[in-house]
PDB file of C-alpha atoms and ligand atoms in Angstrom:
ATOM      1  CA  MET A   1      -0.701  13.027  14.373  1.00 83.00           C
ATOM      2  CA  GLY A   2       1.748  12.885  12.044  1.00 96.00           C
ATOM      3  CA  ALA A   3       3.606  15.620   9.951  1.00 98.00           C
ATOM      4  CA  LEU A   4       2.256  14.147   6.772  1.00 98.00           C
ATOM      5  CA  ASP A   5      -1.113  12.933   7.523  1.00 97.00           C
ATOM      6  CA  GLY A   6      -3.205  12.698   4.507  1.00 96.00           C
ATOM      7  CA  ARG A   7      -0.379  12.890   2.361  1.00 98.00           C
ATOM      8  CA  VAL A   8       0.804  10.320  -0.475  1.00 98.00           C
ATOM      9  CA  ALA A   9       4.316   9.651  -1.330  1.00 98.00           C
ATOM     10  CA  LEU A  10       5.869   7.855  -4.191  1.00 98.00           C
ATOM     11  CA  ILE A  11       9.340   6.213  -3.987  1.00 99.00           C
ATOM     12  CA  THR A  12      11.240   4.733  -6.551  1.00 99.00           C
ATOM     13  CA  GLY A  13      13.703   2.131  -5.699  1.00 98.00           C
ATOM     14  CA  GLY A  14      11.340   1.932  -2.790  1.00 98.00           C
ATOM     15  CA  ALA A  15      11.882  -2.457  -2.560  1.00 98.00           C
ATOM     16  CA  ARG A  16      14.795  -2.048  -0.047  1.00 98.00           C
ATOM     17  CA  GLY A  17      17.697  -0.091   0.939  1.00 98.00           C
ATOM     18  CA  GLN A  18      17.408   3.680   1.388  1.00 98.00           C
ATOM     19  CA  GLY A  19      14.000   3.451  -0.458  1.00 99.00           C
ATOM     20  CA  ARG A  20      12.545   1.386   2.118  1.00 98.00           C
ATOM     21  CA  ALA A  21      13.756   3.374   4.793  1.00 98.00           C
ATOM     22  CA  HIS A  22      12.314   6.372   3.475  1.00 99.00           C
ATOM     23  CA  ALA A  23       9.000   4.630   3.143  1.00 99.00           C
ATOM     24  CA  VAL A  24       8.997   3.670   6.377  1.00 98.00           C
ATOM     25  CA  ALA A  25       9.957   6.959   7.701  1.00 98.00           C
ATOM     26  CA  LEU A  26       7.359   9.083   5.603  1.00 98.00           C
ATOM     27  CA  ALA A  27       4.573   6.308   6.618  1.00 98.00           C
ATOM     28  CA  ALA A  28       5.655   6.893  10.444  1.00 98.00           C
ATOM     29  CA  GLU A  29       4.723  10.627   9.745  1.00 98.00           C
ATOM     30  CA  GLY A  30       1.233   9.410   8.436  1.00 98.00           C
ATOM     31  CA  ALA A  31       1.775   9.184   4.654  1.00 98.00           C
ATOM     32  CA  ASP A  32       0.362   6.513   2.400  1.00 98.00           C
ATOM     33  CA  ILE A  33       3.187   5.171   0.003  1.00 98.00           C
ATOM     34  CA  VAL A  34       3.462   4.072  -3.318  1.00 98.00           C
ATOM     35  CA  ALA A  35       6.937   1.894  -3.760  1.00 98.00           C
ATOM     36  CA  VAL A  36       8.200   1.599  -7.302  1.00 98.00           C
ATOM     37  CA  ASP A  37      10.966  -1.160  -7.807  1.00 98.00           C
ATOM     38  CA  ALA A  38      12.029  -4.209  -9.362  1.00 98.00           C
ATOM     39  CA  PRO A  39      13.267  -3.357 -12.633  1.00 97.00           C
ATOM     40  CA  GLY A  40      14.246  -5.555 -15.646  1.00 97.00           C
ATOM     41  CA  PRO A  41      17.609  -7.269 -16.052  1.00 96.00           C
ATOM     42  CA  MET A  42      20.795  -5.180 -16.202  1.00 97.00           C
ATOM     43  CA  THR A  43      24.616  -5.999 -17.812  1.00 91.00           C
ATOM     44  CA  ASP A  44      27.260  -6.357 -15.553  1.00 91.00           C
ATOM     45  CA  LEU A  45      26.094  -5.472 -12.123  1.00 94.00           C
ATOM     46  CA  THR A  46      28.081  -7.037  -9.187  1.00 91.00           C
ATOM     47  CA  TYR A  47      25.082  -7.046  -7.091  1.00 93.00           C
ATOM     48  CA  PRO A  48      21.413  -8.125  -7.402  1.00 96.00           C
ATOM     49  CA  LEU A  49      18.429  -5.615  -7.836  1.00 98.00           C
ATOM     50  CA  GLY A  50      15.497  -5.210  -5.582  1.00 98.00           C
ATOM     51  CA  THR A  51      12.383  -7.913  -6.624  1.00 98.00           C
ATOM     52  CA  VAL A  52       8.855  -8.002  -6.329  1.00 98.00           C
ATOM     53  CA  ASP A  53       9.480  -9.907  -2.681  1.00 98.00           C
ATOM     54  CA  ASP A  54      11.278  -7.079  -1.646  1.00 98.00           C
ATOM     55  CA  LEU A  55       8.603  -4.700  -2.752  1.00 98.00           C
ATOM     56  CA  HIS A  56       6.119  -6.583  -0.587  1.00 98.00           C
ATOM     57  CA  GLU A  57       8.574  -6.552   2.260  1.00 98.00           C
ATOM     58  CA  THR A  58       8.240  -2.907   2.081  1.00 98.00           C
ATOM     59  CA  ALA A  59       4.615  -2.657   2.133  1.00 98.00           C
ATOM     60  CA  ARG A  60       4.456  -4.911   4.882  1.00 98.00           C
ATOM     61  CA  LEU A  61       6.439  -2.812   7.118  1.00 98.00           C
ATOM     62  CA  VAL A  62       4.571   0.332   5.835  1.00 98.00           C
ATOM     63  CA  GLU A  63       1.084  -1.252   6.630  1.00 98.00           C
ATOM     64  CA  LYS A  64       2.314  -2.324  10.209  1.00 98.00           C
ATOM     65  CA  LEU A  65       2.315   1.452  10.900  1.00 98.00           C
ATOM     66  CA  GLY A  66      -1.181   1.690   9.838  1.00 98.00           C
ATOM     67  CA  ARG A  67      -0.580   3.400   6.727  1.00 98.00           C
ATOM     68  CA  ARG A  68      -1.454   2.003   2.996  1.00 98.00           C
ATOM     69  CA  CYS A  69       1.342   0.874   0.619  1.00 98.00           C
ATOM     70  CA  LEU A  70       0.664   0.156  -3.130  1.00 98.00           C
ATOM     71  CA  PRO A  71       3.872  -1.664  -4.275  1.00 98.00           C
ATOM     72  CA  ILE A  72       4.244  -1.120  -8.057  1.00 98.00           C
ATOM     73  CA  ALA A  73       6.707  -3.292 -10.366  1.00 98.00           C
ATOM     74  CA  ALA A  74       8.338  -0.728 -12.671  1.00 98.00           C
ATOM     75  CA  ASP A  75      11.677   0.158 -14.346  1.00 98.00           C
ATOM     76  CA  VAL A  76      12.255   3.775 -14.377  1.00 98.00           C
ATOM     77  CA  ARG A  77      14.272   3.526 -17.651  1.00 98.00           C
ATOM     78  CA  ASP A  78      11.101   2.961 -19.041  1.00 98.00           C
ATOM     79  CA  SER A  79       8.882   6.305 -19.570  1.00 98.00           C
ATOM     80  CA  SER A  80       5.531   4.649 -20.055  1.00 98.00           C
ATOM     81  CA  GLN A  81       6.053   2.420 -16.799  1.00 98.00           C
ATOM     82  CA  VAL A  82       6.702   5.277 -14.782  1.00 98.00           C
ATOM     83  CA  ALA A  83       3.933   7.349 -16.362  1.00 98.00           C
ATOM     84  CA  ALA A  84       1.580   4.299 -15.668  1.00 98.00           C
ATOM     85  CA  ALA A  85       2.793   4.055 -11.930  1.00 98.00           C
ATOM     86  CA  VAL A  86       2.025   7.606 -11.270  1.00 98.00           C
ATOM     87  CA  GLU A  87      -1.468   7.317 -12.925  1.00 98.00           C
ATOM     88  CA  GLN A  88      -2.169   4.250 -10.815  1.00 98.00           C
ATOM     89  CA  ALA A  89      -0.864   5.699  -7.618  1.00 97.00           C
ATOM     90  CA  ALA A  90      -2.992   8.959  -8.009  1.00 96.00           C
ATOM     91  CA  ALA A  91      -6.101   6.934  -9.141  1.00 97.00           C
ATOM     92  CA  GLU A  92      -5.896   4.479  -6.323  1.00 97.00           C
ATOM     93  CA  LEU A  93      -4.544   6.590  -3.359  1.00 97.00           C
ATOM     94  CA  GLY A  94      -6.459   9.942  -4.550  1.00 96.00           C
ATOM     95  CA  SER A  95      -3.385  12.402  -4.818  1.00 96.00           C
ATOM     96  CA  LEU A  96       0.360  12.353  -5.406  1.00 98.00           C
ATOM     97  CA  ASP A  97       1.816  14.905  -2.794  1.00 98.00           C
ATOM     98  CA  ILE A  98       5.554  13.643  -2.497  1.00 98.00           C
ATOM     99  CA  ALA A  99       7.911  12.089  -4.947  1.00 99.00           C
ATOM    100  CA  VAL A 100      11.347  10.603  -4.064  1.00 99.00           C
ATOM    101  CA  ALA A 101      13.536   9.757  -7.020  1.00 99.00           C
ATOM    102  CA  ASN A 102      15.517   7.341  -5.491  1.00 99.00           C
ATOM    103  CA  ALA A 103      16.013   4.356  -7.753  1.00 99.00           C
ATOM    104  CA  GLY A 104      19.667   4.073  -8.757  1.00 98.00           C
ATOM    105  CA  ILE A 105      22.534   1.539  -9.729  1.00 98.00           C
ATOM    106  CA  VAL A 106      26.346   2.101  -9.476  1.00 97.00           C
ATOM    107  CA  SER A 107      29.297   0.446 -11.593  1.00 96.00           C
ATOM    108  CA  THR A 108      32.671   1.103 -10.607  1.00 94.00           C
ATOM    109  CA  GLY A 109      36.030   0.809 -12.225  1.00 95.00           C
ATOM    110  CA  PRO A 110      38.321   3.137 -14.487  1.00 97.00           C
ATOM    111  CA  LEU A 111      36.812   5.130 -17.004  1.00 98.00           C
ATOM    112  CA  ASP A 112      38.504   3.752 -20.103  1.00 98.00           C
ATOM    113  CA  GLN A 113      37.263   0.118 -19.027  1.00 97.00           C
ATOM    114  CA  VAL A 114      33.611   1.600 -19.030  1.00 97.00           C
ATOM    115  CA  SER A 115      31.748  -0.475 -21.806  1.00 97.00           C
ATOM    116  CA  ASP A 116      29.003   1.271 -23.974  1.00 97.00           C
ATOM    117  CA  ARG A 117      26.321  -0.756 -22.368  1.00 97.00           C
ATOM    118  CA  VAL A 118      27.354   0.063 -18.692  1.00 97.00           C
ATOM    119  CA  TRP A 119      27.531   3.739 -19.469  1.00 98.00           C
ATOM    120  CA  GLN A 120      24.253   3.696 -21.184  1.00 98.00           C
ATOM    121  CA  GLN A 121      22.518   1.655 -18.362  1.00 98.00           C
ATOM    122  CA  LEU A 122      24.020   4.317 -15.534  1.00 98.00           C
ATOM    123  CA  LEU A 123      22.773   7.001 -17.643  1.00 98.00           C
ATOM    124  CA  ASP A 124      19.173   5.465 -18.544  1.00 98.00           C
ATOM    125  CA  THR A 125      18.550   4.584 -14.551  1.00 98.00           C
ATOM    126  CA  ASN A 126      20.444   7.508 -12.409  1.00 98.00           C
ATOM    127  CA  LEU A 127      19.562  10.184 -14.837  1.00 98.00           C
ATOM    128  CA  THR A 128      16.715   9.259 -17.642  1.00 99.00           C
ATOM    129  CA  GLY A 129      14.962   7.463 -14.808  1.00 99.00           C
ATOM    130  CA  VAL A 130      14.773  10.791 -12.693  1.00 99.00           C
ATOM    131  CA  PHE A 131      13.836  12.611 -15.749  1.00 99.00           C
ATOM    132  CA  HIS A 132      10.924  10.299 -16.431  1.00 99.00           C
ATOM    133  CA  THR A 133      10.084  10.408 -12.522  1.00 99.00           C
ATOM    134  CA  LEU A 134       9.819  14.198 -12.470  1.00 98.00           C
ATOM    135  CA  ARG A 135       8.134  14.470 -15.791  1.00 98.00           C
ATOM    136  CA  ALA A 136       5.550  12.108 -14.769  1.00 98.00           C
ATOM    137  CA  VAL A 137       4.727  13.814 -11.207  1.00 98.00           C
ATOM    138  CA  ILE A 138       4.897  17.587 -11.886  1.00 98.00           C
ATOM    139  CA  PRO A 139       1.741  17.755 -13.665  1.00 98.00           C
ATOM    140  CA  VAL A 140      -0.184  16.002 -11.078  1.00 98.00           C
ATOM    141  CA  MET A 141       1.460  18.433  -8.469  1.00 98.00           C
ATOM    142  CA  ARG A 142       0.884  21.038 -10.764  1.00 98.00           C
ATOM    143  CA  ARG A 143      -2.945  20.406 -10.659  1.00 97.00           C
ATOM    144  CA  GLN A 144      -2.953  20.122  -6.626  1.00 97.00           C
ATOM    145  CA  ARG A 145      -0.819  23.232  -6.426  1.00 98.00           C
ATOM    146  CA  PHE A 146       1.346  21.242  -3.955  1.00 98.00           C
ATOM    147  CA  GLY A 147       4.278  19.050  -4.143  1.00 98.00           C
ATOM    148  CA  ARG A 148       7.545  17.872  -2.455  1.00 98.00           C
ATOM    149  CA  ILE A 149      10.251  16.209  -4.479  1.00 99.00           C
ATOM    150  CA  VAL A 150      13.649  14.891  -3.304  1.00 99.00           C
ATOM    151  CA  VAL A 151      16.150  13.540  -6.021  1.00 99.00           C
ATOM    152  CA  THR A 152      18.683  11.082  -4.462  1.00 99.00           C
ATOM    153  CA  SER A 153      22.040  12.278  -5.890  1.00 98.00           C
ATOM    154  CA  SER A 154      25.219  11.262  -3.711  1.00 98.00           C
ATOM    155  CA  MET A 155      28.566  12.845  -2.188  1.00 96.00           C
ATOM    156  CA  GLY A 156      29.803  11.297  -5.855  1.00 96.00           C
ATOM    157  CA  GLY A 157      27.650  14.371  -7.386  1.00 98.00           C
ATOM    158  CA  ARG A 158      29.653  16.753  -5.531  1.00 97.00           C
ATOM    159  CA  MET A 159      33.226  15.699  -6.278  1.00 95.00           C
ATOM    160  CA  GLY A 160      35.416  13.657  -8.310  1.00 94.00           C
ATOM    161  CA  ILE A 161      36.296  10.185  -7.193  1.00 94.00           C
ATOM    162  CA  PRO A 162      38.331   8.031  -9.473  1.00 95.00           C
ATOM    163  CA  ASP A 163      36.813   4.635 -10.412  1.00 95.00           C
ATOM    164  CA  LEU A 164      32.959   6.206 -10.309  1.00 96.00           C
ATOM    165  CA  ALA A 165      33.283   8.711 -13.049  1.00 98.00           C
ATOM    166  CA  ALA A 166      30.626   7.285 -15.079  1.00 98.00           C
ATOM    167  CA  TYR A 167      28.232   7.085 -11.902  1.00 98.00           C
ATOM    168  CA  ASN A 168      29.295  10.386 -10.591  1.00 98.00           C
ATOM    169  CA  ALA A 169      28.366  11.872 -13.836  1.00 98.00           C
ATOM    170  CA  THR A 170      24.952  10.682 -13.620  1.00 98.00           C
ATOM    171  CA  LYS A 171      24.711  12.509  -9.864  1.00 98.00           C
ATOM    172  CA  TRP A 172      26.273  15.498 -10.976  1.00 98.00           C
ATOM    173  CA  GLY A 173      23.458  15.525 -13.818  1.00 98.00           C
ATOM    174  CA  ILE A 174      20.361  14.848 -11.781  1.00 98.00           C
ATOM    175  CA  ILE A 175      21.521  18.087  -9.562  1.00 98.00           C
ATOM    176  CA  GLY A 176      21.393  20.246 -12.523  1.00 98.00           C
ATOM    177  CA  LEU A 177      18.222  18.662 -13.606  1.00 99.00           C
ATOM    178  CA  ALA A 178      16.639  19.360 -10.410  1.00 99.00           C
ATOM    179  CA  LYS A 179      17.845  22.598  -9.610  1.00 98.00           C
ATOM    180  CA  SER A 180      16.542  23.725 -13.202  1.00 98.00           C
ATOM    181  CA  ALA A 181      13.112  22.112 -13.016  1.00 99.00           C
ATOM    182  CA  ALA A 182      12.805  23.766  -9.188  1.00 98.00           C
ATOM    183  CA  LEU A 183      12.997  27.153 -10.866  1.00 98.00           C
ATOM    184  CA  GLU A 184      10.483  26.214 -13.277  1.00 98.00           C
ATOM    185  CA  VAL A 185       7.896  25.130 -10.471  1.00 98.00           C
ATOM    186  CA  ALA A 186       8.857  27.478  -7.664  1.00 98.00           C
ATOM    187  CA  LYS A 187       5.749  29.677  -8.249  1.00 98.00           C
ATOM    188  CA  GLU A 188       3.132  26.501  -8.198  1.00 98.00           C
ATOM    189  CA  GLY A 189       3.641  25.147  -4.796  1.00 98.00           C
ATOM    190  CA  ILE A 190       6.288  22.378  -5.727  1.00 98.00           C
ATOM    191  CA  THR A 191       9.657  21.839  -4.259  1.00 99.00           C
ATOM    192  CA  ILE A 192      12.478  20.081  -5.531  1.00 99.00           C
ATOM    193  CA  ASN A 193      15.411  19.535  -3.615  1.00 99.00           C
ATOM    194  CA  VAL A 194      18.539  16.962  -3.802  1.00 99.00           C
ATOM    195  CA  ILE A 195      19.721  14.864  -1.257  1.00 99.00           C
ATOM    196  CA  CYS A 196      23.551  13.657  -1.523  1.00 98.00           C
ATOM    197  CA  PRO A 197      24.316  10.585   0.993  1.00 98.00           C
ATOM    198  CA  THR A 198      27.801   9.328   1.372  1.00 96.00           C
ATOM    199  CA  THR A 199      28.358   5.750   1.534  1.00 95.00           C
ATOM    200  CA  THR A 200      25.488   3.782   2.875  1.00 95.00           C
ATOM    201  CA  GLN A 201      25.180   0.665   4.150  1.00 94.00           C
ATOM    202  CA  THR A 202      22.587  -0.856   1.641  1.00 96.00           C
ATOM    203  CA  PRO A 203      22.947  -4.002  -0.653  1.00 94.00           C
ATOM    204  CA  MET A 204      24.394  -1.441  -3.119  1.00 94.00           C
ATOM    205  CA  VAL A 205      27.440  -1.606  -1.579  1.00 91.00           C
ATOM    206  CA  GLN A 206      27.157  -4.570   0.616  1.00 84.00           C
ATOM    207  CA  PRO A 207      25.346  -7.229  -1.332  1.00 72.00           C
ATOM    208  CA  ALA A 208      26.229 -10.125   1.083  1.00 71.00           C
ATOM    209  CA  GLY A 209      24.651  -8.134   4.276  1.00 67.00           C
ATOM    210  CA  GLY A 210      26.665  -8.441   7.450  1.00 64.00           C
ATOM    211  CA  ASP A 211      28.922  -6.065   8.811  1.00 61.00           C
ATOM    212  CA  ASP A 212      32.113  -6.647   6.514  1.00 61.00           C
ATOM    213  CA  VAL A 213      33.258  -4.253   4.296  1.00 58.00           C
ATOM    214  CA  PRO A 214      33.062  -5.290   0.475  1.00 57.00           C
ATOM    215  CA  ASP A 215      35.828  -3.713  -1.483  1.00 66.00           C
ATOM    216  CA  GLU A 216      38.514  -1.635  -1.574  1.00 70.00           C
ATOM    217  CA  LEU A 217      36.807   1.378  -3.283  1.00 69.00           C
ATOM    218  CA  VAL A 218      34.516   1.505  -0.390  1.00 70.00           C
ATOM    219  CA  ARG A 219      37.061   1.304   2.148  1.00 72.00           C
ATOM    220  CA  ARG A 220      39.007   4.405   0.580  1.00 74.00           C
ATOM    221  CA  MET A 221      35.912   6.275   0.404  1.00 72.00           C
ATOM    222  CA  MET A 222      35.155   5.505   3.954  1.00 72.00           C
ATOM    223  CA  ARG A 223      38.514   6.617   4.918  1.00 74.00           C
ATOM    224  CA  ALA A 224      38.316   9.772   3.288  1.00 79.00           C
ATOM    225  CA  ASN A 225      35.490  10.950   5.666  1.00 89.00           C
ATOM    226  CA  PRO A 226      36.161  13.018   8.418  1.00 92.00           C
ATOM    227  CA  ILE A 227      33.421  11.654  10.797  1.00 93.00           C
ATOM    228  CA  PRO A 228      35.303   8.486  11.988  1.00 89.00           C
ATOM    229  CA  GLN A 229      32.264   5.937  11.491  1.00 88.00           C
ATOM    230  CA  PRO A 230      32.558   3.341   8.645  1.00 88.00           C
ATOM    231  CA  TRP A 231      29.337   4.290   6.697  1.00 92.00           C
ATOM    232  CA  LEU A 232      25.720   5.786   7.023  1.00 95.00           C
ATOM    233  CA  GLN A 233      22.650   3.697   7.881  1.00 97.00           C
ATOM    234  CA  PRO A 234      19.881   4.191   5.559  1.00 98.00           C
ATOM    235  CA  GLU A 235      17.756   6.008   8.481  1.00 98.00           C
ATOM    236  CA  ASP A 236      20.291   8.800   8.599  1.00 98.00           C
ATOM    237  CA  VAL A 237      19.420   9.631   4.973  1.00 98.00           C
ATOM    238  CA  SER A 238      15.742   9.283   5.408  1.00 99.00           C
ATOM    239  CA  ARG A 239      15.799  12.080   8.117  1.00 98.00           C
ATOM    240  CA  GLY A 240      17.117  14.349   5.527  1.00 98.00           C
ATOM    241  CA  VAL A 241      14.239  13.026   3.332  1.00 99.00           C
ATOM    242  CA  VAL A 242      11.604  13.913   6.020  1.00 98.00           C
ATOM    243  CA  TYR A 243      13.043  17.010   6.616  1.00 98.00           C
ATOM    244  CA  LEU A 244      12.938  18.116   2.756  1.00 98.00           C
ATOM    245  CA  VAL A 245       9.302  16.958   2.378  1.00 98.00           C
ATOM    246  CA  THR A 246       8.030  18.473   5.619  1.00 98.00           C
ATOM    247  CA  ASP A 247       9.387  21.993   4.823  1.00 97.00           C
ATOM    248  CA  PRO A 248       6.398  24.172   4.659  1.00 97.00           C
ATOM    249  CA  GLY A 249       7.620  25.585   0.964  1.00 97.00           C
ATOM    250  CA  VAL A 250      10.425  27.651   1.672  1.00 98.00           C
ATOM    251  CA  ILE A 251      13.233  25.252   0.660  1.00 98.00           C
ATOM    252  CA  THR A 252      13.614  24.523  -3.034  1.00 98.00           C
ATOM    253  CA  GLY A 253      16.778  23.898  -5.482  1.00 98.00           C
ATOM    254  CA  SER A 254      19.045  23.198  -2.596  1.00 98.00           C
ATOM    255  CA  VAL A 255      21.305  20.329  -2.042  1.00 98.00           C
ATOM    256  CA  LEU A 256      21.466  18.387   1.454  1.00 98.00           C
ATOM    257  CA  GLU A 257      24.663  16.452   2.072  1.00 98.00           C
ATOM    258  CA  VAL A 258      24.513  13.674   4.566  1.00 98.00           C
ATOM    259  CA  GLY A 259      28.403  13.171   4.203  1.00 96.00           C
ATOM    260  CA  LEU A 260      30.131  12.314   7.479  1.00 96.00           C
ATOM    261  CA  GLY A 261      31.880  15.727   7.070  1.00 95.00           C
ATOM    262  CA  GLY A 262      32.735  15.130   3.428  1.00 93.00           C
ATOM    263  CA  SER A 263      31.113  18.465   2.719  1.00 94.00           C
ATOM    264  CA  ALA A 264      33.835  20.288   4.749  1.00 94.00           C
ATOM    265  CA  ARG A 265      36.299  19.173   1.828  1.00 88.00           C
ATOM    266  CA  ILE A 266      34.034  20.794  -1.039  1.00 85.00           C
ATOM    267  CA  HIS A 267      33.965  24.521  -2.239  1.00 73.00           C
TER     268      HIS A 267
HETATM  269  N1  LIG B   1      24.540   3.038  -0.683  1.00 56.16           N
HETATM  270  C1  LIG B   1      25.464   4.037  -0.851  1.00 56.16           C
HETATM  271  O1  LIG B   1      26.538   4.120  -0.622  1.00 56.16           O
HETATM  272  C2  LIG B   1      24.864   5.149  -1.597  1.00 56.16           C
HETATM  273  C3  LIG B   1      25.817   6.537  -1.591  1.00 56.16           C
HETATM  274  C4  LIG B   1      25.150   7.632  -2.060  1.00 56.16           C
HETATM  275  C5  LIG B   1      24.050   7.356  -2.972  1.00 56.16           C
HETATM  276  N2  LIG B   1      23.406   6.463  -3.294  1.00 56.16           N
HETATM  277  C6  LIG B   1      22.001   6.425  -4.077  1.00 56.16           C
HETATM  278  O2  LIG B   1      21.119   6.091  -3.309  1.00 56.16           O
HETATM  279  C7  LIG B   1      19.803   5.660  -3.970  1.00 56.16           C
HETATM  280  C8  LIG B   1      19.385   4.591  -3.304  1.00 56.16           C
HETATM  281  O3  LIG B   1      20.436   3.434  -3.314  1.00 56.16           O
HETATM  282  P1  LIG B   1      20.755   2.511  -2.422  1.00 56.16           P
HETATM  283  O4  LIG B   1      22.039   2.743  -1.401  1.00 56.16           O
HETATM  284  O5  LIG B   1      19.516   1.994  -1.475  1.00 56.16           O
HETATM  285  O6  LIG B   1      20.964   0.733  -2.890  1.00 56.16           O
HETATM  286  P2  LIG B   1      20.049  -0.437  -3.133  1.00 56.16           P
HETATM  287  O7  LIG B   1      20.729  -1.179  -4.593  1.00 56.16           O
HETATM  288  O8  LIG B   1      19.715  -1.226  -2.032  1.00 56.16           O
HETATM  289  O9  LIG B   1      18.508   0.322  -3.756  1.00 56.16           O
HETATM  290  C9  LIG B   1      18.306   0.778  -4.858  1.00 56.16           C
HETATM  291  C10 LIG B   1      16.881   0.407  -5.580  1.00 56.16           C
HETATM  292  O10 LIG B   1      16.770   0.869  -6.879  1.00 56.16           O
HETATM  293  C11 LIG B   1      16.145  -0.065  -7.492  1.00 56.16           C
HETATM  294  N3  LIG B   1      16.522   0.124  -8.960  1.00 56.16           N
HETATM  295  C12 LIG B   1      17.608   0.286  -9.172  1.00 56.16           C
HETATM  296  N4  LIG B   1      17.242   0.568 -10.845  1.00 56.16           N
HETATM  297  C13 LIG B   1      15.857   0.740 -10.863  1.00 56.16           C
HETATM  298  C14 LIG B   1      15.037   0.783 -12.123  1.00 56.16           C
HETATM  299  N5  LIG B   1      16.011   0.956 -13.561  1.00 56.16           N
HETATM  300  N6  LIG B   1      14.059   0.724 -11.931  1.00 56.16           N
HETATM  301  C15 LIG B   1      13.443   0.730 -10.737  1.00 56.16           C
HETATM  302  N7  LIG B   1      14.046   0.569  -9.764  1.00 56.16           N
HETATM  303  C16 LIG B   1      15.568   0.687  -9.763  1.00 56.16           C
HETATM  304  C17 LIG B   1      16.749  -1.417  -6.967  1.00 56.16           C
HETATM  305  O11 LIG B   1      16.269  -2.563  -7.645  1.00 56.16           O
HETATM  306  C18 LIG B   1      16.971  -1.355  -5.662  1.00 56.16           C
HETATM  307  O12 LIG B   1      16.009  -1.809  -4.871  1.00 56.16           O
HETATM  308  C19 LIG B   1      20.410   4.983  -5.414  1.00 56.16           C
HETATM  309  O13 LIG B   1      20.172   6.417  -6.219  1.00 56.16           O
HETATM  310  C20 LIG B   1      21.906   5.378  -5.049  1.00 56.16           C
HETATM  311  O14 LIG B   1      22.711   5.664  -6.236  1.00 56.16           O
HETATM  312  C21 LIG B   1      23.848   5.175  -2.335  1.00 56.16           C
END
């Protein structure tokens, strides 16, 4: 018997990386999964995004554990696509108990070289995308008088980091969003918490795979972490997500840093 038997969990950015690891970890605890990903094209990203094939691979891994998985191609920048995905999830799987707002993109570089389009794209995905997800799932959870929501920020949402100002602005922003929304729904059986990973070995920071470290920014961030290991594995973050969504309902508005000791350097 798993801690999440009978629960349905929707994960944005569920096609690969951390989102896929969360899908597998929650399914291993008994949850059925809705994986949302495969967004439309983006400008000037240095790495490819998740695809429909990636979504189907997540579904295969979940089904191997004996759980159901509904893969949905949708872009969190589009509120109507997010609303439709939530509606389809609740209709086909019977409820929607857990949401992990994990979809995100990164762009790096000095702030004075961030274009209007890249700035807007970061905001639309990392901040507005989380807003769309929360706004769509809260009414369903409110009707059930139960919900567990986790928002994926970053250790970049806890500190300043040169060459990540625009990204970090979105990751600080969703912490304010999550904490405020947590207060709005606290009496209704719904918790909203934030998870802040440090550098994690996924295609976002290591587009080509393998063990090589891709660029100087990532190397600099790794050197700043007190615990001397290169980066997190996605499963390290998933353990935090499982903890937050299996909580009986006494932790909300909290921020869990999975930071290789970086938490020791902030306030
Ligand atoms: N990898 C890291 O070092 C790191 C560190 C801290 C926080 N994060 C955050 O963790 C989350 C997961 O990232 P990851 O490391 O697994 O990277 P990843 O690029 O492997 O996964 C992100 C997934 O989100 C999807 N996505 C992006 N924009 C989307 C959109 N508009 N609509 C729907 N799906 C979209 C992508 O297609 C991709 O499959 C992100 O929010 C990221 O910012 C990553």
